[in-house]
Amino acid sequence: MNRHALAPDAGMLFPFDPPRPASFWMRNTLIPLDMIFIRPDGSIARIAANTVPMPRLRSPCPIR
C-alpha cells in the first residue's frame, strides 16, 4: 500500500467467492486502518477499528 494518508471516504474491498476464512497481513501499510469483516448474509461479523500497521488479522468466520 505504501500510503501515508487515506481520504476519509476512501477504502478497499476484498470479496471472496466462495466465502472463506481469511487472514490479512498489513504489509507496507504505514497508517492504521479500520477493517470490517462481512458475513455471507451481509451482516457485520467483526470490526477491527484503527488496526496498527503490519499486524496479521484473521476473520472470525467465513467472509464474502
mmCIF file with all atom_site columns, C-alpha atoms in Angstrom:
data_model
loop_
_atom_site.group_PDB
_atom_site.id
_atom_site.type_symbol
_atom_site.label_atom_id
_atom_site.label_alt_id
_atom_site.label_comp_id
_atom_site.label_asym_id
_atom_site.label_entity_id
_atom_site.label_seq_id
_atom_site.pdbx_PDB_ins_code
_atom_site.Cartn_x
_atom_site.Cartn_y
_atom_site.Cartn_z
_atom_site.occupancy
_atom_site.B_iso_or_equiv
_atom_site.pdbx_formal_charge
_atom_site.auth_seq_id
_atom_site.auth_comp_id
_atom_site.auth_asym_id
_atom_site.auth_atom_id
_atom_site.pdbx_PDB_model_num
ATOM 1  C CA . MET A 1 1  ? 0.000   0.000   0.000  1.00 0.00 ? 1  MET A CA 1
ATOM 2  C CA . ASN A 1 2  ? 2.831   2.396   0.939  1.00 0.00 ? 2  ASN A CA 1
ATOM 3  C CA . ARG A 1 3  ? 0.439   5.284   1.687  1.00 0.00 ? 3  ARG A CA 1
ATOM 4  C CA . HIS A 1 4  ? 0.957   7.920   4.336  1.00 0.00 ? 4  HIS A CA 1
ATOM 5  C CA . ALA A 1 5  ? -2.705  9.014   4.240  1.00 0.00 ? 5  ALA A CA 1
ATOM 6  C CA . LEU A 1 6  ? -6.112  7.820   3.042  1.00 0.00 ? 6  LEU A CA 1
ATOM 7  C CA . ALA A 1 7  ? -9.099  10.058  2.325  1.00 0.00 ? 7  ALA A CA 1
ATOM 8  C CA . PRO A 1 8  ? -11.934 9.747   4.895  1.00 0.00 ? 8  PRO A CA 1
ATOM 9  C CA . ASP A 1 9  ? -14.307 8.489   2.181  1.00 0.00 ? 9  ASP A CA 1
ATOM 10 C CA . ALA A 1 10 ? -11.822 6.036   0.601  1.00 0.00 ? 10 ALA A CA 1
ATOM 11 C CA . GLY A 1 11 ? -11.366 2.325   1.187  1.00 0.00 ? 11 GLY A CA 1
ATOM 12 C CA . MET A 1 12 ? -10.740 -1.083  -0.340 1.00 0.00 ? 12 MET A CA 1
ATOM 13 C CA . LEU A 1 13 ? -12.963 -4.139  -0.706 1.00 0.00 ? 13 LEU A CA 1
ATOM 14 C CA . PHE A 1 14 ? -11.660 -7.698  -0.951 1.00 0.00 ? 14 PHE A CA 1
ATOM 15 C CA . PRO A 1 15 ? -14.545 -10.026 -1.964 1.00 0.00 ? 15 PRO A CA 1
ATOM 16 C CA . PHE A 1 16 ? -14.157 -13.805 -1.577 1.00 0.00 ? 16 PHE A CA 1
ATOM 17 C CA . ASP A 1 17 ? -16.153 -16.167 -3.778 1.00 0.00 ? 17 ASP A CA 1
ATOM 18 C CA . PRO A 1 18 ? -16.830 -18.623 -2.323 1.00 0.00 ? 18 PRO A CA 1
ATOM 19 C CA . PRO A 1 19 ? -16.833 -17.169 1.229  1.00 0.00 ? 19 PRO A CA 1
ATOM 20 C CA . ARG A 1 20 ? -13.993 -18.495 3.391  1.00 0.00 ? 20 ARG A CA 1
ATOM 21 C CA . PRO A 1 21 ? -11.979 -17.631 6.499  1.00 0.00 ? 21 PRO A CA 1
ATOM 22 C CA . ALA A 1 22 ? -9.342  -15.069 5.577  1.00 0.00 ? 22 ALA A CA 1
ATOM 23 C CA . SER A 1 23 ? -6.193  -13.586 7.059  1.00 0.00 ? 23 SER A CA 1
ATOM 24 C CA . PHE A 1 24 ? -4.825  -10.168 6.241  1.00 0.00 ? 24 PHE A CA 1
ATOM 25 C CA . TRP A 1 25 ? -1.264  -9.027  6.691  1.00 0.00 ? 25 TRP A CA 1
ATOM 26 C CA . MET A 1 26 ? -0.988  -5.250  6.504  1.00 0.00 ? 26 MET A CA 1
ATOM 27 C CA . ARG A 1 27 ? 2.404   -5.362  4.823  1.00 0.00 ? 27 ARG A CA 1
ATOM 28 C CA . ASN A 1 28 ? 3.691   -1.964  3.697  1.00 0.00 ? 28 ASN A CA 1
ATOM 29 C CA . THR A 1 29 ? 0.701   -0.292  5.367  1.00 0.00 ? 29 THR A CA 1
ATOM 30 C CA . LEU A 1 30 ? 2.031   2.824   7.000  1.00 0.00 ? 30 LEU A CA 1
ATOM 31 C CA . ILE A 1 31 ? -1.237  4.068   8.545  1.00 0.00 ? 31 ILE A CA 1
ATOM 32 C CA . PRO A 1 32 ? -3.824  2.481   10.858 1.00 0.00 ? 32 PRO A CA 1
ATOM 33 C CA . LEU A 1 33 ? -6.995  1.265   9.106  1.00 0.00 ? 33 LEU A CA 1
ATOM 34 C CA . ASP A 1 34 ? -10.456 0.074   10.116 1.00 0.00 ? 34 ASP A CA 1
ATOM 35 C CA . MET A 1 35 ? -11.181 -3.445  8.867  1.00 0.00 ? 35 MET A CA 1
ATOM 36 C CA . ILE A 1 36 ? -14.752 -4.705  8.586  1.00 0.00 ? 36 ILE A CA 1
ATOM 37 C CA . PHE A 1 37 ? -15.417 -8.435  8.154  1.00 0.00 ? 37 PHE A CA 1
ATOM 38 C CA . ILE A 1 38 ? -18.771 -9.098  6.434  1.00 0.00 ? 38 ILE A CA 1
ATOM 39 C CA . ARG A 1 39 ? -20.597 -12.445 6.674  1.00 0.00 ? 39 ARG A CA 1
ATOM 40 C CA . PRO A 1 40 ? -22.110 -14.056 3.558  1.00 0.00 ? 40 PRO A CA 1
ATOM 41 C CA . ASP A 1 41 ? -25.568 -12.767 4.620  1.00 0.00 ? 41 ASP A CA 1
ATOM 42 C CA . GLY A 1 42 ? -24.245 -9.174  4.611  1.00 0.00 ? 42 GLY A CA 1
ATOM 43 C CA . SER A 1 43 ? -24.186 -8.728  8.394  1.00 0.00 ? 43 SER A CA 1
ATOM 44 C CA . ILE A 1 44 ? -21.056 -7.474  10.158 1.00 0.00 ? 44 ILE A CA 1
ATOM 45 C CA . ALA A 1 45 ? -19.019 -10.231 11.822 1.00 0.00 ? 45 ALA A CA 1
ATOM 46 C CA . ARG A 1 46 ? -16.274 -8.025  13.265 1.00 0.00 ? 46 ARG A CA 1
ATOM 47 C CA . ILE A 1 47 ? -14.930 -4.510  13.135 1.00 0.00 ? 47 ILE A CA 1
ATOM 48 C CA . ALA A 1 48 ? -11.219 -4.195  13.810 1.00 0.00 ? 48 ALA A CA 1
ATOM 49 C CA . ALA A 1 49 ? -11.006 -0.444  14.361 1.00 0.00 ? 49 ALA A CA 1
ATOM 50 C CA . ASN A 1 50 ? -7.812  1.522   13.966 1.00 0.00 ? 50 ASN A CA 1
ATOM 51 C CA . THR A 1 51 ? -5.626  -1.530  13.356 1.00 0.00 ? 51 THR A CA 1
ATOM 52 C CA . VAL A 1 52 ? -1.947  -0.885  13.749 1.00 0.00 ? 52 VAL A CA 1
ATOM 53 C CA . PRO A 1 53 ? 0.278   -1.176  10.697 1.00 0.00 ? 53 PRO A CA 1
ATOM 54 C CA . MET A 1 54 ? 1.843   -4.543  9.932  1.00 0.00 ? 54 MET A CA 1
ATOM 55 C CA . PRO A 1 55 ? -0.280  -6.961  12.060 1.00 0.00 ? 55 PRO A CA 1
ATOM 56 C CA . ARG A 1 56 ? -1.755  -10.177 10.726 1.00 0.00 ? 56 ARG A CA 1
ATOM 57 C CA . LEU A 1 57 ? -5.547  -10.378 11.276 1.00 0.00 ? 57 LEU A CA 1
ATOM 58 C CA . ARG A 1 58 ? -7.861  -13.370 10.863 1.00 0.00 ? 58 ARG A CA 1
ATOM 59 C CA . SER A 1 59 ? -11.584 -13.220 10.163 1.00 0.00 ? 59 SER A CA 1
ATOM 60 C CA . PRO A 1 60 ? -13.769 -14.761 12.901 1.00 0.00 ? 60 PRO A CA 1
ATOM 61 C CA . CYS A 1 61 ? -15.850 -16.702 10.333 1.00 0.00 ? 61 CYS A CA 1
ATOM 62 C CA . PRO A 1 62 ? -16.092 -17.240 6.569  1.00 0.00 ? 62 PRO A CA 1
ATOM 63 C CA . ILE A 1 63 ? -16.462 -13.876 4.865  1.00 0.00 ? 63 ILE A CA 1
ATOM 64 C CA . ARG A 1 64 ? -17.586 -12.838 1.435  1.00 0.00 ? 64 ARG A CA 1
#
